[in-house]
């Protein structure tokens, strides 16, 4: 159940069954004032029952006012909703699937920027954000998922070859799913990442002990998410030597985590370091082709992610 107030923000957009809908404004119109507008102002709230696979787009008026400087007009919320619906329809027509919310937010920002003759790019890793429009812009997309649909596998590898075989089994399971057939070109990249992460868990975490398990939990509905846990004591993942530095470049070890960081879209460790999460985004390019073979642009300096 979602309970919300607007406090001056325009209606956000609900996407359900591939249809873009404007969420109702709660309470009376006079209760939609920005928070610092009046002292002791009251705000009406409302509740809405969300469903699995619902998507929500939250945005500030900087998005709808991006057209103001060059086109001398603002975009109505219904016009914005229409742009969202067009992107959804185009993606579904090309792939037969629902557009991932991460791809939708990126495509929507690019479309409104082009329409407004502005350049608006979010911050990505070492690349600073760019905004030539006259206002700040915030655009956030979320998707309601049920994590009990995630799949968990446990393996007790005895050899490195067993690890590779397990990775191949998992990726075959993922990419044979109908909704993921358009992303099969990612399989080689995913194999390299998972083989490295699981080998690290078996070799360094479990010390190659065949009686110790390595657990993999994965989800592939919105983006590809892999969660790996070993039985080791962990390591100091915040202070790692740079394998690209002059003193380390000739060494025959120490590049595994560099590979993970470079070819994943996001990597994070939990706890002592024996628990890792790896994210691979499903994205859609402007020519309606899925293109995820390029390494993540968010990684340019060792230790930055």
mmCIF file of C-alpha atoms in Angstrom:
data_model
loop_
_atom_site.group_PDB
_atom_site.id
_atom_site.type_symbol
_atom_site.label_atom_id
_atom_site.label_comp_id
_atom_site.label_asym_id
_atom_site.label_seq_id
_atom_site.Cartn_x
_atom_site.Cartn_y
_atom_site.Cartn_z
ATOM 1 C CA UNK A 1 0.000 0.000 0.000
ATOM 2 C CA UNK A 2 1.373 3.409 -1.016
ATOM 3 C CA UNK A 3 0.353 6.463 1.001
ATOM 4 C CA UNK A 4 1.444 9.804 -0.382
ATOM 5 C CA UNK A 5 1.067 13.588 -0.475
ATOM 6 C CA UNK A 6 2.177 15.864 -3.306
ATOM 7 C CA UNK A 7 3.370 19.077 -1.575
ATOM 8 C CA UNK A 8 3.538 21.052 -4.806
ATOM 9 C CA UNK A 9 4.853 18.308 -7.066
ATOM 10 C CA UNK A 10 3.022 17.362 -10.274
ATOM 11 C CA UNK A 11 1.172 14.026 -10.414
ATOM 12 C CA UNK A 12 3.534 11.124 -10.770
ATOM 13 C CA UNK A 13 3.002 8.419 -13.359
ATOM 14 C CA UNK A 14 1.924 4.843 -12.721
ATOM 15 C CA UNK A 15 2.710 2.210 -15.339
ATOM 16 C CA UNK A 16 0.543 -0.884 -15.075
ATOM 17 C CA UNK A 17 0.037 -3.522 -17.770
ATOM 18 C CA UNK A 18 2.105 -1.360 -20.133
ATOM 19 C CA UNK A 19 -0.263 1.611 -19.717
ATOM 20 C CA UNK A 20 0.936 4.991 -18.426
ATOM 21 C CA UNK A 21 -1.547 6.566 -16.002
ATOM 22 C CA UNK A 22 -1.502 9.790 -13.994
ATOM 23 C CA UNK A 23 -1.839 9.140 -10.278
ATOM 24 C CA UNK A 24 -4.615 11.168 -8.600
ATOM 25 C CA UNK A 25 -3.697 14.234 -6.569
ATOM 26 C CA UNK A 26 -4.696 13.681 -2.932
ATOM 27 C CA UNK A 27 -6.983 16.026 -1.022
ATOM 28 C CA UNK A 28 -8.071 19.465 -2.154
ATOM 29 C CA UNK A 29 -6.092 21.621 -4.557
ATOM 30 C CA UNK A 30 -5.208 24.134 -1.833
ATOM 31 C CA UNK A 31 -3.461 21.323 0.027
ATOM 32 C CA UNK A 32 -0.921 20.839 -2.775
ATOM 33 C CA UNK A 33 1.242 23.796 -1.745
ATOM 34 C CA UNK A 34 5.025 23.402 -1.484
ATOM 35 C CA UNK A 35 6.164 22.602 2.044
ATOM 36 C CA UNK A 36 7.701 26.026 2.948
ATOM 37 C CA UNK A 37 4.900 28.043 1.305
ATOM 38 C CA UNK A 38 2.665 28.637 4.333
ATOM 39 C CA UNK A 39 3.273 28.236 8.026
ATOM 40 C CA UNK A 40 1.235 25.419 9.608
ATOM 41 C CA UNK A 41 -0.149 24.338 6.229
ATOM 42 C CA UNK A 42 -2.135 21.101 6.131
ATOM 43 C CA UNK A 43 -1.747 18.434 3.473
ATOM 44 C CA UNK A 44 -4.187 15.845 2.245
ATOM 45 C CA UNK A 45 -2.957 12.310 1.675
ATOM 46 C CA UNK A 46 -4.330 9.317 -0.148
ATOM 47 C CA UNK A 47 -3.589 5.605 -0.372
ATOM 48 C CA UNK A 48 -3.132 3.447 -3.426
ATOM 49 C CA UNK A 49 -2.703 -0.314 -3.625
ATOM 50 C CA UNK A 50 0.340 -1.178 -5.700
ATOM 51 C CA UNK A 51 0.667 -4.449 -7.583
ATOM 52 C CA UNK A 52 3.571 -6.621 -8.599
ATOM 53 C CA UNK A 53 5.361 -5.251 -11.696
ATOM 54 C CA UNK A 54 3.881 -1.759 -11.256
ATOM 55 C CA UNK A 55 6.312 0.984 -12.219
ATOM 56 C CA UNK A 56 6.308 4.524 -10.838
ATOM 57 C CA UNK A 57 7.905 7.657 -12.267
ATOM 58 C CA UNK A 58 8.533 10.533 -9.856
ATOM 59 C CA UNK A 59 9.705 13.840 -11.306
ATOM 60 C CA UNK A 60 10.025 17.513 -10.471
ATOM 61 C CA UNK A 61 8.558 20.322 -12.550
ATOM 62 C CA UNK A 62 12.025 20.939 -13.965
ATOM 63 C CA UNK A 63 11.278 18.081 -16.357
ATOM 64 C CA UNK A 64 8.021 19.540 -17.695
ATOM 65 C CA UNK A 65 9.464 23.072 -17.763
ATOM 66 C CA UNK A 66 12.559 22.047 -19.718
ATOM 67 C CA UNK A 67 10.834 23.251 -22.904
ATOM 68 C CA UNK A 68 10.280 26.752 -21.513
ATOM 69 C CA UNK A 69 13.515 28.475 -22.523
ATOM 70 C CA UNK A 70 13.683 27.439 -26.186
ATOM 71 C CA UNK A 71 10.060 26.614 -27.016
ATOM 72 C CA UNK A 72 8.462 29.305 -24.806
ATOM 73 C CA UNK A 73 5.954 26.845 -23.388
ATOM 74 C CA UNK A 74 5.759 24.225 -20.681
ATOM 75 C CA UNK A 75 4.828 20.603 -21.170
ATOM 76 C CA UNK A 76 1.566 19.480 -19.607
ATOM 77 C CA UNK A 77 1.561 16.386 -17.434
ATOM 78 C CA UNK A 78 -0.692 14.667 -19.958
ATOM 79 C CA UNK A 79 1.817 15.410 -22.721
ATOM 80 C CA UNK A 80 4.517 13.903 -20.524
ATOM 81 C CA UNK A 81 2.339 10.848 -19.940
ATOM 82 C CA UNK A 82 1.888 10.564 -23.719
ATOM 83 C CA UNK A 83 5.667 10.534 -24.240
ATOM 84 C CA UNK A 84 5.987 7.779 -21.645
ATOM 85 C CA UNK A 85 3.273 5.752 -23.364
ATOM 86 C CA UNK A 86 4.963 6.151 -26.748
ATOM 87 C CA UNK A 87 8.250 4.843 -25.345
ATOM 88 C CA UNK A 88 6.446 1.889 -23.766
ATOM 89 C CA UNK A 89 4.624 1.059 -27.003
ATOM 90 C CA UNK A 90 7.769 1.331 -29.124
ATOM 91 C CA UNK A 91 9.737 -0.945 -26.813
ATOM 92 C CA UNK A 92 6.932 -3.503 -26.556
ATOM 93 C CA UNK A 93 6.476 -3.496 -30.322
ATOM 94 C CA UNK A 94 10.189 -4.120 -30.883
ATOM 95 C CA UNK A 95 10.762 -6.720 -28.158
ATOM 96 C CA UNK A 96 7.377 -8.031 -27.024
ATOM 97 C CA UNK A 97 8.314 -7.150 -23.442
ATOM 98 C CA UNK A 98 7.657 -4.450 -20.871
ATOM 99 C CA UNK A 99 10.316 -1.760 -20.873
ATOM 100 C CA UNK A 100 12.591 -1.935 -17.791
ATOM 101 C CA UNK A 101 12.170 1.139 -15.626
ATOM 102 C CA UNK A 102 15.903 1.916 -15.787
ATOM 103 C CA UNK A 103 15.725 2.036 -19.586
ATOM 104 C CA UNK A 104 12.497 4.036 -19.465
ATOM 105 C CA UNK A 105 13.893 6.831 -17.289
ATOM 106 C CA UNK A 106 17.002 7.126 -19.476
ATOM 107 C CA UNK A 107 14.989 7.189 -22.710
ATOM 108 C CA UNK A 108 12.441 9.670 -21.333
ATOM 109 C CA UNK A 109 15.116 12.108 -20.194
ATOM 110 C CA UNK A 110 16.823 11.878 -23.569
ATOM 111 C CA UNK A 111 13.569 12.411 -25.449
ATOM 112 C CA UNK A 112 12.482 15.466 -23.452
ATOM 113 C CA UNK A 113 15.998 16.921 -23.703
ATOM 114 C CA UNK A 114 16.000 16.557 -27.488
ATOM 115 C CA UNK A 115 12.500 18.011 -27.778
ATOM 116 C CA UNK A 116 13.532 20.979 -25.627
ATOM 117 C CA UNK A 117 16.801 21.488 -27.521
ATOM 118 C CA UNK A 118 18.641 21.173 -24.220
ATOM 119 C CA UNK A 119 21.441 18.905 -23.025
ATOM 120 C CA UNK A 120 20.645 17.078 -19.799
ATOM 121 C CA UNK A 121 22.870 14.181 -18.747
ATOM 122 C CA UNK A 122 22.894 12.547 -15.299
ATOM 123 C CA UNK A 123 26.115 12.092 -13.366
ATOM 124 C CA UNK A 124 27.767 8.751 -14.134
ATOM 125 C CA UNK A 125 30.828 7.753 -12.169
ATOM 126 C CA UNK A 126 33.583 10.213 -13.048
ATOM 127 C CA UNK A 127 31.454 12.026 -15.640
ATOM 128 C CA UNK A 128 29.804 15.110 -14.194
ATOM 129 C CA UNK A 129 26.161 15.853 -14.821
ATOM 130 C CA UNK A 130 25.227 18.327 -17.557
ATOM 131 C CA UNK A 131 22.118 20.511 -17.509
ATOM 132 C CA UNK A 132 21.745 23.420 -19.926
ATOM 133 C CA UNK A 133 18.122 24.041 -18.949
ATOM 134 C CA UNK A 134 17.075 26.756 -16.511
ATOM 135 C CA UNK A 135 15.970 24.505 -13.636
ATOM 136 C CA UNK A 136 17.079 21.507 -11.616
ATOM 137 C CA UNK A 137 15.639 18.214 -12.839
ATOM 138 C CA UNK A 138 14.891 15.085 -10.856
ATOM 139 C CA UNK A 139 13.523 11.912 -12.435
ATOM 140 C CA UNK A 140 13.232 8.710 -10.408
ATOM 141 C CA UNK A 141 11.822 5.376 -11.548
ATOM 142 C CA UNK A 142 10.993 2.413 -9.332
ATOM 143 C CA UNK A 143 9.464 -0.990 -9.985
ATOM 144 C CA UNK A 144 7.520 -3.158 -7.554
ATOM 145 C CA UNK A 145 9.061 -6.613 -7.451
ATOM 146 C CA UNK A 146 8.450 -9.709 -5.363
ATOM 147 C CA UNK A 147 11.783 -11.003 -4.164
ATOM 148 C CA UNK A 148 10.354 -14.442 -3.433
ATOM 149 C CA UNK A 149 10.611 -15.015 -7.184
ATOM 150 C CA UNK A 150 14.392 -14.851 -6.951
ATOM 151 C CA UNK A 151 16.171 -18.167 -7.454
ATOM 152 C CA UNK A 152 18.781 -19.454 -5.007
ATOM 153 C CA UNK A 153 21.353 -22.107 -5.882
ATOM 154 C CA UNK A 154 23.981 -23.664 -3.629
ATOM 155 C CA UNK A 155 27.057 -25.445 -4.951
ATOM 156 C CA UNK A 156 30.001 -27.299 -3.381
ATOM 157 C CA UNK A 157 32.684 -27.011 -6.083
ATOM 158 C CA UNK A 158 35.744 -29.235 -5.989
ATOM 159 C CA UNK A 159 37.593 -27.718 -8.950
ATOM 160 C CA UNK A 160 37.739 -24.537 -11.006
ATOM 161 C CA UNK A 161 36.150 -26.490 -13.848
ATOM 162 C CA UNK A 162 33.186 -27.253 -11.593
ATOM 163 C CA UNK A 163 32.769 -23.531 -10.961
ATOM 164 C CA UNK A 164 32.750 -22.821 -14.702
ATOM 165 C CA UNK A 165 30.198 -25.567 -15.280
ATOM 166 C CA UNK A 166 27.945 -24.136 -12.581
ATOM 167 C CA UNK A 167 28.145 -20.669 -14.151
ATOM 168 C CA UNK A 168 27.227 -22.082 -17.556
ATOM 169 C CA UNK A 169 24.251 -23.897 -16.019
ATOM 170 C CA UNK A 170 22.981 -20.715 -14.342
ATOM 171 C CA UNK A 171 23.341 -18.551 -17.437
ATOM 172 C CA UNK A 172 21.612 -21.123 -19.618
ATOM 173 C CA UNK A 173 18.728 -21.110 -17.148
ATOM 174 C CA UNK A 174 18.527 -17.306 -17.257
ATOM 175 C CA UNK A 175 18.926 -16.670 -20.971
ATOM 176 C CA UNK A 176 16.618 -19.497 -22.022
ATOM 177 C CA UNK A 177 13.751 -17.620 -20.371
ATOM 178 C CA UNK A 178 11.507 -16.031 -22.983
ATOM 179 C CA UNK A 179 11.696 -12.568 -21.448
ATOM 180 C CA UNK A 180 15.510 -12.614 -21.619
ATOM 181 C CA UNK A 181 16.072 -13.865 -25.169
ATOM 182 C CA UNK A 182 16.708 -10.305 -26.390
ATOM 183 C CA UNK A 183 19.645 -10.089 -23.971
ATOM 184 C CA UNK A 184 21.500 -13.226 -25.024
ATOM 185 C CA UNK A 185 24.324 -11.086 -26.384
ATOM 186 C CA UNK A 186 25.116 -10.324 -22.709
ATOM 187 C CA UNK A 187 25.849 -13.962 -21.934
ATOM 188 C CA UNK A 188 29.605 -13.788 -22.597
ATOM 189 C CA UNK A 189 29.973 -10.713 -20.423
ATOM 190 C CA UNK A 190 27.874 -12.249 -17.642
ATOM 191 C CA UNK A 191 29.885 -15.483 -17.812
ATOM 192 C CA UNK A 192 33.180 -13.652 -17.320
ATOM 193 C CA UNK A 193 31.816 -11.707 -14.346
ATOM 194 C CA UNK A 194 30.144 -14.649 -12.615
ATOM 195 C CA UNK A 195 33.042 -17.027 -13.189
ATOM 196 C CA UNK A 196 35.412 -14.519 -11.605
ATOM 197 C CA UNK A 197 33.134 -13.814 -8.628
ATOM 198 C CA UNK A 198 32.326 -17.470 -7.926
ATOM 199 C CA UNK A 199 35.947 -18.529 -8.368
ATOM 200 C CA UNK A 200 36.979 -15.879 -5.841
ATOM 201 C CA UNK A 201 34.337 -17.154 -3.417
ATOM 202 C CA UNK A 202 35.490 -20.776 -3.810
ATOM 203 C CA UNK A 203 39.242 -20.114 -3.911
ATOM 204 C CA UNK A 204 39.766 -17.212 -1.522
ATOM 205 C CA UNK A 205 36.610 -17.364 0.595
ATOM 206 C CA UNK A 206 36.262 -21.116 1.093
ATOM 207 C CA UNK A 207 39.966 -21.947 0.532
ATOM 208 C CA UNK A 208 38.867 -24.522 -2.083
ATOM 209 C CA UNK A 209 37.244 -26.639 0.638
ATOM 210 C CA UNK A 210 34.722 -28.924 -1.168
ATOM 211 C CA UNK A 211 32.652 -29.222 2.011
ATOM 212 C CA UNK A 212 31.949 -25.487 2.169
ATOM 213 C CA UNK A 213 29.075 -24.108 0.067
ATOM 214 C CA UNK A 214 28.943 -21.098 -2.209
ATOM 215 C CA UNK A 215 25.448 -19.629 -2.503
ATOM 216 C CA UNK A 216 24.181 -17.723 -5.523
ATOM 217 C CA UNK A 217 20.877 -15.842 -5.520
ATOM 218 C CA UNK A 218 19.878 -14.273 -8.819
ATOM 219 C CA UNK A 219 17.028 -12.262 -10.290
ATOM 220 C CA UNK A 220 16.582 -11.259 -13.918
ATOM 221 C CA UNK A 221 13.223 -9.514 -14.247
ATOM 222 C CA UNK A 222 14.089 -5.812 -14.250
ATOM 223 C CA UNK A 223 17.879 -5.912 -14.311
ATOM 224 C CA UNK A 224 20.250 -8.832 -13.814
ATOM 225 C CA UNK A 225 21.187 -9.063 -10.132
ATOM 226 C CA UNK A 226 23.562 -11.686 -8.713
ATOM 227 C CA UNK A 227 24.202 -12.139 -4.993
ATOM 228 C CA UNK A 228 27.056 -14.443 -3.953
ATOM 229 C CA UNK A 229 27.974 -15.559 -0.427
ATOM 230 C CA UNK A 230 30.899 -17.726 0.667
ATOM 231 C CA UNK A 231 31.917 -19.141 4.055
ATOM 232 C CA UNK A 232 35.104 -17.120 4.464
ATOM 233 C CA UNK A 233 35.970 -14.365 6.909
ATOM 234 C CA UNK A 234 35.984 -11.719 4.175
ATOM 235 C CA UNK A 235 38.589 -9.100 3.253
ATOM 236 C CA UNK A 236 39.169 -5.358 3.336
ATOM 237 C CA UNK A 237 37.430 -4.434 0.095
ATOM 238 C CA UNK A 238 37.827 -0.700 0.783
ATOM 239 C CA UNK A 239 41.629 -0.815 0.555
ATOM 240 C CA UNK A 240 42.733 -2.829 -2.451
ATOM 241 C CA UNK A 241 45.913 -2.372 -4.493
ATOM 242 C CA UNK A 242 45.443 -0.878 -7.940
ATOM 243 C CA UNK A 243 46.328 -3.596 -10.497
ATOM 244 C CA UNK A 244 46.886 -0.940 -13.177
ATOM 245 C CA UNK A 245 49.593 0.914 -11.223
ATOM 246 C CA UNK A 246 53.239 0.666 -12.285
ATOM 247 C CA UNK A 247 54.232 -1.534 -9.346
ATOM 248 C CA UNK A 248 51.388 -4.021 -9.962
ATOM 249 C CA UNK A 249 50.917 -4.069 -13.726
ATOM 250 C CA UNK A 250 53.367 -6.967 -14.252
ATOM 251 C CA UNK A 251 51.959 -9.143 -11.466
ATOM 252 C CA UNK A 252 50.072 -12.276 -12.475
ATOM 253 C CA UNK A 253 47.354 -11.814 -9.831
ATOM 254 C CA UNK A 254 45.102 -9.122 -8.412
ATOM 255 C CA UNK A 255 43.047 -8.408 -11.527
ATOM 256 C CA UNK A 256 39.896 -10.335 -10.625
ATOM 257 C CA UNK A 257 38.161 -7.544 -8.733
ATOM 258 C CA UNK A 258 39.196 -5.093 -11.449
ATOM 259 C CA UNK A 259 37.342 -7.276 -13.958
ATOM 260 C CA UNK A 260 34.271 -7.354 -11.714
ATOM 261 C CA UNK A 261 34.241 -3.584 -11.288
ATOM 262 C CA UNK A 262 34.917 -2.830 -14.943
ATOM 263 C CA UNK A 263 32.413 -5.132 -16.610
ATOM 264 C CA UNK A 264 29.580 -4.805 -14.077
ATOM 265 C CA UNK A 265 27.306 -1.793 -13.856
ATOM 266 C CA UNK A 266 27.547 -1.789 -10.080
ATOM 267 C CA UNK A 267 29.301 -3.936 -7.480
ATOM 268 C CA UNK A 268 28.935 -3.748 -3.730
ATOM 269 C CA UNK A 269 30.144 -5.857 -0.851
ATOM 270 C CA UNK A 270 28.298 -6.424 2.389
ATOM 271 C CA UNK A 271 29.507 -7.183 5.873
ATOM 272 C CA UNK A 272 33.086 -8.415 6.066
ATOM 273 C CA UNK A 273 33.378 -8.915 2.308
ATOM 274 C CA UNK A 274 32.191 -12.507 1.926
ATOM 275 C CA UNK A 275 28.880 -11.293 0.484
ATOM 276 C CA UNK A 276 28.825 -9.517 -2.900
ATOM 277 C CA UNK A 277 26.064 -8.052 -5.078
ATOM 278 C CA UNK A 278 26.599 -7.596 -8.815
ATOM 279 C CA UNK A 279 24.255 -5.596 -11.041
ATOM 280 C CA UNK A 280 23.966 -5.674 -14.842
ATOM 281 C CA UNK A 281 21.493 -3.238 -16.350
ATOM 282 C CA UNK A 282 19.125 -4.043 -19.163
ATOM 283 C CA UNK A 283 19.163 -0.981 -21.381
ATOM 284 C CA UNK A 284 17.613 0.049 -24.696
ATOM 285 C CA UNK A 285 19.485 2.171 -27.225
ATOM 286 C CA UNK A 286 17.918 4.836 -29.416
ATOM 287 C CA UNK A 287 17.745 2.567 -32.459
ATOM 288 C CA UNK A 288 15.539 0.114 -30.517
ATOM 289 C CA UNK A 289 18.299 -2.456 -30.133
ATOM 290 C CA UNK A 290 19.391 -3.768 -26.775
ATOM 291 C CA UNK A 291 23.077 -2.951 -26.397
ATOM 292 C CA UNK A 292 24.818 -3.988 -23.212
ATOM 293 C CA UNK A 293 28.164 -5.260 -24.495
ATOM 294 C CA UNK A 294 29.924 -1.983 -23.741
ATOM 295 C CA UNK A 295 31.660 -1.952 -20.329
ATOM 296 C CA UNK A 296 30.100 0.176 -17.628
ATOM 297 C CA UNK A 297 30.898 3.854 -18.095
ATOM 298 C CA UNK A 298 30.763 4.399 -14.341
ATOM 299 C CA UNK A 299 34.172 2.790 -13.831
ATOM 300 C CA UNK A 300 37.205 4.779 -14.864
ATOM 301 C CA UNK A 301 39.445 4.908 -11.804
ATOM 302 C CA UNK A 302 40.405 1.935 -9.649
ATOM 303 C CA UNK A 303 38.479 1.979 -6.405
ATOM 304 C CA UNK A 304 35.682 4.173 -7.783
ATOM 305 C CA UNK A 305 32.323 2.638 -8.635
#
